[in-house]
Amino acid sequence: MESPPTVDLSVILPCYNEAKVLARTVERIREVLDRTKYTYEIVIVEDESSDGTDKIARSLSEKFENVVWLHREKRYGRGSAVAYAITRSRGEICGCIDVDLETAPHYIPTLILAIENGADIASCIRVYKINRYQFLRLPKLLVHCGAKVLIRYLLKVPLQDTETGCKFFRKNRIRPILEKINDGHWFWDTETLVRPYYEGYVIKEIPTLFIPDYTRESKVNLVRDSVIHFKRLLEFRKEIKRTYWKRGRKC
């Protein structure tokens, strides 16, 4: 049996109960990428949704040849979903963007261009748009800013935003890193930048406007998930110290 042909780009959408936005998100990404030179696929990786996201994903995959639906029967975590999709994607460049598109899809070609120009990884630095409604997410913003400082300090990296949900990779370069990652949830994003940094990968971070959608109910429990994230950060620091710092890798 012949293997499916490769494409230039695989855009991965990790989904759990995203029935309200999924179809429009796929439409917006297609509108952007159809105006570029790239051949591409959109990979919807969906975990055990209960709101009809699976039916919408199936319908989209049947309607468009370059939309792929991957369904998993259990919720293994966002990071695990992206890693699963990367291993099954056809793109020479692959990566993810959050399905809510708080980072707009028109940044995707810029990230891909950075990889074409020599980067192994191109990742977003979220620049928040401050407006009169921003106080609604003030606790989350404070946690986000605090996490950025802690990660830079504790892990001794110059990276600006390791937790962003929009990043792209050379597939042949990121696959060895995926085998080393321990976390399958939110900390996965940090590992996919910090581990490559210490392995000497070329990482390009690009500022992108981040516009929160205040109508969406967050899937993050701020207190619980922050505690889990901090514990994972301390564990990861021990591993980084043991594995990489002894080699003399410096910022």
mmCIF file with all atom_site columns, N, CA and C in Angstrom, residues 28-74:
data_model
loop_
_atom_site.group_PDB
_atom_site.id
_atom_site.type_symbol
_atom_site.label_atom_id
_atom_site.label_alt_id
_atom_site.label_comp_id
_atom_site.label_asym_id
_atom_site.label_entity_id
_atom_site.label_seq_id
_atom_site.pdbx_PDB_ins_code
_atom_site.Cartn_x
_atom_site.Cartn_y
_atom_site.Cartn_z
_atom_site.occupancy
_atom_site.B_iso_or_equiv
_atom_site.pdbx_formal_charge
_atom_site.auth_seq_id
_atom_site.auth_comp_id
_atom_site.auth_asym_id
_atom_site.auth_atom_id
_atom_site.pdbx_PDB_model_num
ATOM 1   N N  . ARG A 1 28 ? -11.764 29.841 8.593  1.00 0.00 ? 28 ARG A N  1
ATOM 2   C CA . ARG A 1 28 ? -10.824 30.966 8.662  1.00 0.00 ? 28 ARG A CA 1
ATOM 3   C C  . ARG A 1 28 ? -9.404  30.531 8.306  1.00 0.00 ? 28 ARG A C  1
ATOM 4   N N  . ILE A 1 29 ? -8.997  29.349 8.764  1.00 0.00 ? 29 ILE A N  1
ATOM 5   C CA . ILE A 1 29 ? -7.657  28.857 8.428  1.00 0.00 ? 29 ILE A CA 1
ATOM 6   C C  . ILE A 1 29 ? -7.553  28.580 6.933  1.00 0.00 ? 29 ILE A C  1
ATOM 7   N N  . ARG A 1 30 ? -8.586  27.990 6.366  1.00 0.00 ? 30 ARG A N  1
ATOM 8   C CA . ARG A 1 30 ? -8.594  27.725 4.924  1.00 0.00 ? 30 ARG A CA 1
ATOM 9   C C  . ARG A 1 30 ? -8.521  29.025 4.129  1.00 0.00 ? 30 ARG A C  1
ATOM 10  N N  . GLU A 1 31 ? -9.243  30.045 4.575  1.00 0.00 ? 31 GLU A N  1
ATOM 11  C CA . GLU A 1 31 ? -9.221  31.333 3.882  1.00 0.00 ? 31 GLU A CA 1
ATOM 12  C C  . GLU A 1 31 ? -7.804  31.899 3.828  1.00 0.00 ? 31 GLU A C  1
ATOM 13  N N  . VAL A 1 32 ? -7.055  31.740 4.917  1.00 0.00 ? 32 VAL A N  1
ATOM 14  C CA . VAL A 1 32 ? -5.676  32.242 4.953  1.00 0.00 ? 32 VAL A CA 1
ATOM 15  C C  . VAL A 1 32 ? -4.762  31.399 4.075  1.00 0.00 ? 32 VAL A C  1
ATOM 16  N N  . LEU A 1 33 ? -4.787  30.100 4.259  1.00 0.00 ? 33 LEU A N  1
ATOM 17  C CA . LEU A 1 33 ? -3.828  29.230 3.584  1.00 0.00 ? 33 LEU A CA 1
ATOM 18  C C  . LEU A 1 33 ? -4.116  29.058 2.099  1.00 0.00 ? 33 LEU A C  1
ATOM 19  N N  . ASP A 1 34 ? -5.367  29.223 1.698  1.00 0.00 ? 34 ASP A N  1
ATOM 20  C CA . ASP A 1 34 ? -5.691  29.135 0.273  1.00 0.00 ? 34 ASP A CA 1
ATOM 21  C C  . ASP A 1 34 ? -5.088  30.290 -0.522 1.00 0.00 ? 34 ASP A C  1
ATOM 22  N N  . ARG A 1 35 ? -4.669  31.334 0.165  1.00 0.00 ? 35 ARG A N  1
ATOM 23  C CA . ARG A 1 35 ? -4.047  32.475 -0.512 1.00 0.00 ? 35 ARG A CA 1
ATOM 24  C C  . ARG A 1 35 ? -2.524  32.371 -0.514 1.00 0.00 ? 35 ARG A C  1
ATOM 25  N N  . THR A 1 36 ? -1.991  31.275 -0.023 1.00 0.00 ? 36 THR A N  1
ATOM 26  C CA . THR A 1 36 ? -0.545  31.082 0.009  1.00 0.00 ? 36 THR A CA 1
ATOM 27  C C  . THR A 1 36 ? -0.119  30.061 -1.041 1.00 0.00 ? 36 THR A C  1
ATOM 28  N N  . LYS A 1 37 ? 1.178   29.851 -1.130 1.00 0.00 ? 37 LYS A N  1
ATOM 29  C CA . LYS A 1 37 ? 1.734   28.882 -2.083 1.00 0.00 ? 37 LYS A CA 1
ATOM 30  C C  . LYS A 1 37 ? 1.732   27.461 -1.534 1.00 0.00 ? 37 LYS A C  1
ATOM 31  N N  . TYR A 1 38 ? 1.379   27.298 -0.262 1.00 0.00 ? 38 TYR A N  1
ATOM 32  C CA . TYR A 1 38 ? 1.599   26.020 0.408  1.00 0.00 ? 38 TYR A CA 1
ATOM 33  C C  . TYR A 1 38 ? 0.475   25.019 0.154  1.00 0.00 ? 38 TYR A C  1
ATOM 34  N N  . THR A 1 39 ? 0.877   23.755 -0.037 1.00 0.00 ? 39 THR A N  1
ATOM 35  C CA . THR A 1 39 ? -0.088  22.667 0.079  1.00 0.00 ? 39 THR A CA 1
ATOM 36  C C  . THR A 1 39 ? -0.219  22.345 1.558  1.00 0.00 ? 39 THR A C  1
ATOM 37  N N  . TYR A 1 40 ? -1.412  22.026 2.004  1.00 0.00 ? 40 TYR A N  1
ATOM 38  C CA . TYR A 1 40 ? -1.605  21.877 3.444  1.00 0.00 ? 40 TYR A CA 1
ATOM 39  C C  . TYR A 1 40 ? -2.737  20.910 3.769  1.00 0.00 ? 40 TYR A C  1
ATOM 40  N N  . GLU A 1 41 ? -2.746  20.510 5.026  1.00 0.00 ? 41 GLU A N  1
ATOM 41  C CA . GLU A 1 41 ? -3.867  19.771 5.602  1.00 0.00 ? 41 GLU A CA 1
ATOM 42  C C  . GLU A 1 41 ? -4.189  20.374 6.955  1.00 0.00 ? 41 GLU A C  1
ATOM 43  N N  . ILE A 1 42 ? -5.432  20.281 7.341  1.00 0.00 ? 42 ILE A N  1
ATOM 44  C CA . ILE A 1 42 ? -5.861  20.676 8.681  1.00 0.00 ? 42 ILE A CA 1
ATOM 45  C C  . ILE A 1 42 ? -6.244  19.404 9.418  1.00 0.00 ? 42 ILE A C  1
ATOM 46  N N  . VAL A 1 43 ? -5.566  19.129 10.513 1.00 0.00 ? 43 VAL A N  1
ATOM 47  C CA . VAL A 1 43 ? -5.785  17.900 11.274 1.00 0.00 ? 43 VAL A CA 1
ATOM 48  C C  . VAL A 1 43 ? -6.541  18.240 12.552 1.00 0.00 ? 43 VAL A C  1
ATOM 49  N N  . ILE A 1 44 ? -7.778  17.791 12.631 1.00 0.00 ? 44 ILE A N  1
ATOM 50  C CA . ILE A 1 44 ? -8.590  17.975 13.832 1.00 0.00 ? 44 ILE A CA 1
ATOM 51  C C  . ILE A 1 44 ? -8.401  16.753 14.708 1.00 0.00 ? 44 ILE A C  1
ATOM 52  N N  . VAL A 1 45 ? -7.779  16.924 15.853 1.00 0.00 ? 45 VAL A N  1
ATOM 53  C CA . VAL A 1 45 ? -7.612  15.810 16.782 1.00 0.00 ? 45 VAL A CA 1
ATOM 54  C C  . VAL A 1 45 ? -8.541  16.061 17.958 1.00 0.00 ? 45 VAL A C  1
ATOM 55  N N  . GLU A 1 46 ? -9.494  15.174 18.121 1.00 0.00 ? 46 GLU A N  1
ATOM 56  C CA . GLU A 1 46 ? -10.630 15.413 19.022 1.00 0.00 ? 46 GLU A CA 1
ATOM 57  C C  . GLU A 1 46 ? -10.731 14.292 20.047 1.00 0.00 ? 46 GLU A C  1
ATOM 58  N N  . ASP A 1 47 ? -10.817 14.696 21.306 1.00 0.00 ? 47 ASP A N  1
ATOM 59  C CA . ASP A 1 47 ? -10.839 13.734 22.409 1.00 0.00 ? 47 ASP A CA 1
ATOM 60  C C  . ASP A 1 47 ? -12.210 13.672 23.074 1.00 0.00 ? 47 ASP A C  1
ATOM 61  N N  . GLU A 1 48 ? -12.909 12.579 22.886 1.00 0.00 ? 48 GLU A N  1
ATOM 62  C CA . GLU A 1 48 ? -14.081 12.221 23.704 1.00 0.00 ? 48 GLU A CA 1
ATOM 63  C C  . GLU A 1 48 ? -15.047 13.400 23.909 1.00 0.00 ? 48 GLU A C  1
ATOM 64  N N  . SER A 1 49 ? -15.333 14.143 22.868 1.00 0.00 ? 49 SER A N  1
ATOM 65  C CA . SER A 1 49 ? -16.240 15.276 23.009 1.00 0.00 ? 49 SER A CA 1
ATOM 66  C C  . SER A 1 49 ? -17.670 14.809 23.220 1.00 0.00 ? 49 SER A C  1
ATOM 67  N N  . SER A 1 50 ? -18.425 15.611 23.961 1.00 0.00 ? 50 SER A N  1
ATOM 68  C CA . SER A 1 50 ? -19.811 15.245 24.286 1.00 0.00 ? 50 SER A CA 1
ATOM 69  C C  . SER A 1 50 ? -20.817 16.259 23.757 1.00 0.00 ? 50 SER A C  1
ATOM 70  N N  . ASP A 1 51 ? -20.340 17.259 22.996 1.00 0.00 ? 51 ASP A N  1
ATOM 71  C CA . ASP A 1 51 ? -21.236 18.318 22.529 1.00 0.00 ? 51 ASP A CA 1
ATOM 72  C C  . ASP A 1 51 ? -21.456 18.302 21.024 1.00 0.00 ? 51 ASP A C  1
ATOM 73  N N  . GLY A 1 52 ? -21.039 17.227 20.365 1.00 0.00 ? 52 GLY A N  1
ATOM 74  C CA . GLY A 1 52 ? -21.212 17.129 18.925 1.00 0.00 ? 52 GLY A CA 1
ATOM 75  C C  . GLY A 1 52 ? -20.001 17.556 18.118 1.00 0.00 ? 52 GLY A C  1
ATOM 76  N N  . THR A 1 53 ? -18.894 17.878 18.796 1.00 0.00 ? 53 THR A N  1
ATOM 77  C CA . THR A 1 53 ? -17.682 18.247 18.069 1.00 0.00 ? 53 THR A CA 1
ATOM 78  C C  . THR A 1 53 ? -17.244 17.133 17.126 1.00 0.00 ? 53 THR A C  1
ATOM 79  N N  . ASP A 1 54 ? -17.394 15.891 17.560 1.00 0.00 ? 54 ASP A N  1
ATOM 80  C CA . ASP A 1 54 ? -16.990 14.764 16.718 1.00 0.00 ? 54 ASP A CA 1
ATOM 81  C C  . ASP A 1 54 ? -17.787 14.715 15.420 1.00 0.00 ? 54 ASP A C  1
ATOM 82  N N  . LYS A 1 55 ? -19.080 15.005 15.494 1.00 0.00 ? 55 LYS A N  1
ATOM 83  C CA . LYS A 1 55 ? -19.925 14.976 14.291 1.00 0.00 ? 55 LYS A CA 1
ATOM 84  C C  . LYS A 1 55 ? -19.534 16.100 13.337 1.00 0.00 ? 55 LYS A C  1
ATOM 85  N N  . ILE A 1 56 ? -19.226 17.271 13.872 1.00 0.00 ? 56 ILE A N  1
ATOM 86  C CA . ILE A 1 56 ? -18.802 18.392 13.033 1.00 0.00 ? 56 ILE A CA 1
ATOM 87  C C  . ILE A 1 56 ? -17.458 18.084 12.383 1.00 0.00 ? 56 ILE A C  1
ATOM 88  N N  . ALA A 1 57 ? -16.546 17.522 13.164 1.00 0.00 ? 57 ALA A N  1
ATOM 89  C CA . ALA A 1 57 ? -15.228 17.166 12.627 1.00 0.00 ? 57 ALA A CA 1
ATOM 90  C C  . ALA A 1 57 ? -15.354 16.133 11.517 1.00 0.00 ? 57 ALA A C  1
ATOM 91  N N  . ARG A 1 58 ? -16.197 15.144 11.717 1.00 0.00 ? 58 ARG A N  1
ATOM 92  C CA . ARG A 1 58 ? -16.406 14.134 10.674 1.00 0.00 ? 58 ARG A CA 1
ATOM 93  C C  . ARG A 1 58 ? -16.976 14.783 9.409  1.00 0.00 ? 58 ARG A C  1
ATOM 94  N N  . SER A 1 59 ? -17.947 15.665 9.582  1.00 0.00 ? 59 SER A N  1
ATOM 95  C CA . SER A 1 59 ? -18.566 16.334 8.439  1.00 0.00 ? 59 SER A CA 1
ATOM 96  C C  . SER A 1 59 ? -17.547 17.171 7.667  1.00 0.00 ? 59 SER A C  1
ATOM 97  N N  . LEU A 1 60 ? -16.685 17.884 8.383  1.00 0.00 ? 60 LEU A N  1
ATOM 98  C CA . LEU A 1 60 ? -15.666 18.703 7.732  1.00 0.00 ? 60 LEU A CA 1
ATOM 99  C C  . LEU A 1 60 ? -14.672 17.837 6.962  1.00 0.00 ? 60 LEU A C  1
ATOM 100 N N  . SER A 1 61 ? -14.308 16.695 7.543  1.00 0.00 ? 61 SER A N  1
ATOM 101 C CA . SER A 1 61 ? -13.352 15.806 6.881  1.00 0.00 ? 61 SER A CA 1
ATOM 102 C C  . SER A 1 61 ? -13.953 15.172 5.628  1.00 0.00 ? 61 SER A C  1
ATOM 103 N N  . GLU A 1 62 ? -15.260 15.014 5.613  1.00 0.00 ? 62 GLU A N  1
ATOM 104 C CA . GLU A 1 62 ? -15.934 14.466 4.440  1.00 0.00 ? 62 GLU A CA 1
ATOM 105 C C  . GLU A 1 62 ? -16.129 15.539 3.360  1.00 0.00 ? 62 GLU A C  1
ATOM 106 N N  . LYS A 1 63 ? -16.267 16.774 3.785  1.00 0.00 ? 63 LYS A N  1
ATOM 107 C CA . LYS A 1 63 ? -16.502 17.882 2.857  1.00 0.00 ? 63 LYS A CA 1
ATOM 108 C C  . LYS A 1 63 ? -15.218 18.344 2.171  1.00 0.00 ? 63 LYS A C  1
ATOM 109 N N  . PHE A 1 64 ? -14.109 18.361 2.913  1.00 0.00 ? 64 PHE A N  1
ATOM 110 C CA . PHE A 1 64 ? -12.844 18.874 2.383  1.00 0.00 ? 64 PHE A CA 1
ATOM 111 C C  . PHE A 1 64 ? -11.789 17.769 2.373  1.00 0.00 ? 64 PHE A C  1
ATOM 112 N N  . GLU A 1 65 ? -11.142 17.588 1.238  1.00 0.00 ? 65 GLU A N  1
ATOM 113 C CA . GLU A 1 65 ? -10.130 16.534 1.119  1.00 0.00 ? 65 GLU A CA 1
ATOM 114 C C  . GLU A 1 65 ? -8.930  16.780 2.017  1.00 0.00 ? 65 GLU A C  1
ATOM 115 N N  . ASN A 1 66 ? -8.637  18.042 2.291  1.00 0.00 ? 66 ASN A N  1
ATOM 116 C CA . ASN A 1 66 ? -7.442  18.345 3.083  1.00 0.00 ? 66 ASN A CA 1
ATOM 117 C C  . ASN A 1 66 ? -7.760  18.602 4.556  1.00 0.00 ? 66 ASN A C  1
ATOM 118 N N  . VAL A 1 67 ? -8.925  18.163 5.013  1.00 0.00 ? 67 VAL A N  1
ATOM 119 C CA . VAL A 1 67 ? -9.254  18.187 6.436  1.00 0.00 ? 67 VAL A CA 1
ATOM 120 C C  . VAL A 1 67 ? -9.310  16.752 6.939  1.00 0.00 ? 67 VAL A C  1
ATOM 121 N N  . VAL A 1 68 ? -8.538  16.478 7.980  1.00 0.00 ? 68 VAL A N  1
ATOM 122 C CA . VAL A 1 68 ? -8.423  15.126 8.539  1.00 0.00 ? 68 VAL A CA 1
ATOM 123 C C  . VAL A 1 68 ? -8.975  15.142 9.959  1.00 0.00 ? 68 VAL A C  1
ATOM 124 N N  . TRP A 1 69 ? -9.758  14.134 10.294 1.00 0.00 ? 69 TRP A N  1
ATOM 125 C CA . TRP A 1 69 ? -10.311 14.016 11.648 1.00 0.00 ? 69 TRP A CA 1
ATOM 126 C C  . TRP A 1 69 ? -9.697  12.810 12.344 1.00 0.00 ? 69 TRP A C  1
ATOM 127 N N  . LEU A 1 70 ? -9.091  13.060 13.498 1.00 0.00 ? 70 LEU A N  1
ATOM 128 C CA . LEU A 1 70 ? -8.566  11.992 14.349 1.00 0.00 ? 70 LEU A CA 1
ATOM 129 C C  . LEU A 1 70 ? -9.353  11.992 15.647 1.00 0.00 ? 70 LEU A C  1
ATOM 130 N N  . HIS A 1 71 ? -10.022 10.896 15.932 1.00 0.00 ? 71 HIS A N  1
ATOM 131 C CA . HIS A 1 71 ? -10.845 10.792 17.143 1.00 0.00 ? 71 HIS A CA 1
ATOM 132 C C  . HIS A 1 71 ? -10.172 9.866  18.150 1.00 0.00 ? 71 HIS A C  1
ATOM 133 N N  . ARG A 1 72 ? -10.183 10.279 19.422 1.00 0.00 ? 72 ARG A N  1
ATOM 134 C CA . ARG A 1 72 ? -9.659  9.436  20.502 1.00 0.00 ? 72 ARG A CA 1
ATOM 135 C C  . ARG A 1 72 ? -10.756 9.254  21.537 1.00 0.00 ? 72 ARG A C  1
ATOM 136 N N  . GLU A 1 73 ? -10.841 8.059  22.057 1.00 0.00 ? 73 GLU A N  1
ATOM 137 C CA . GLU A 1 73 ? -11.955 7.700  22.932 1.00 0.00 ? 73 GLU A CA 1
ATOM 138 C C  . GLU A 1 73 ? -11.826 8.244  24.343 1.00 0.00 ? 73 GLU A C  1
ATOM 139 N N  . LYS A 1 74 ? -10.638 8.687  24.718 1.00 0.00 ? 74 LYS A N  1
ATOM 140 C CA . LYS A 1 74 ? -10.421 9.218  26.064 1.00 0.00 ? 74 LYS A CA 1
ATOM 141 C C  . LYS A 1 74 ? -9.745  10.581 25.985 1.00 0.00 ? 74 LYS A C  1
#
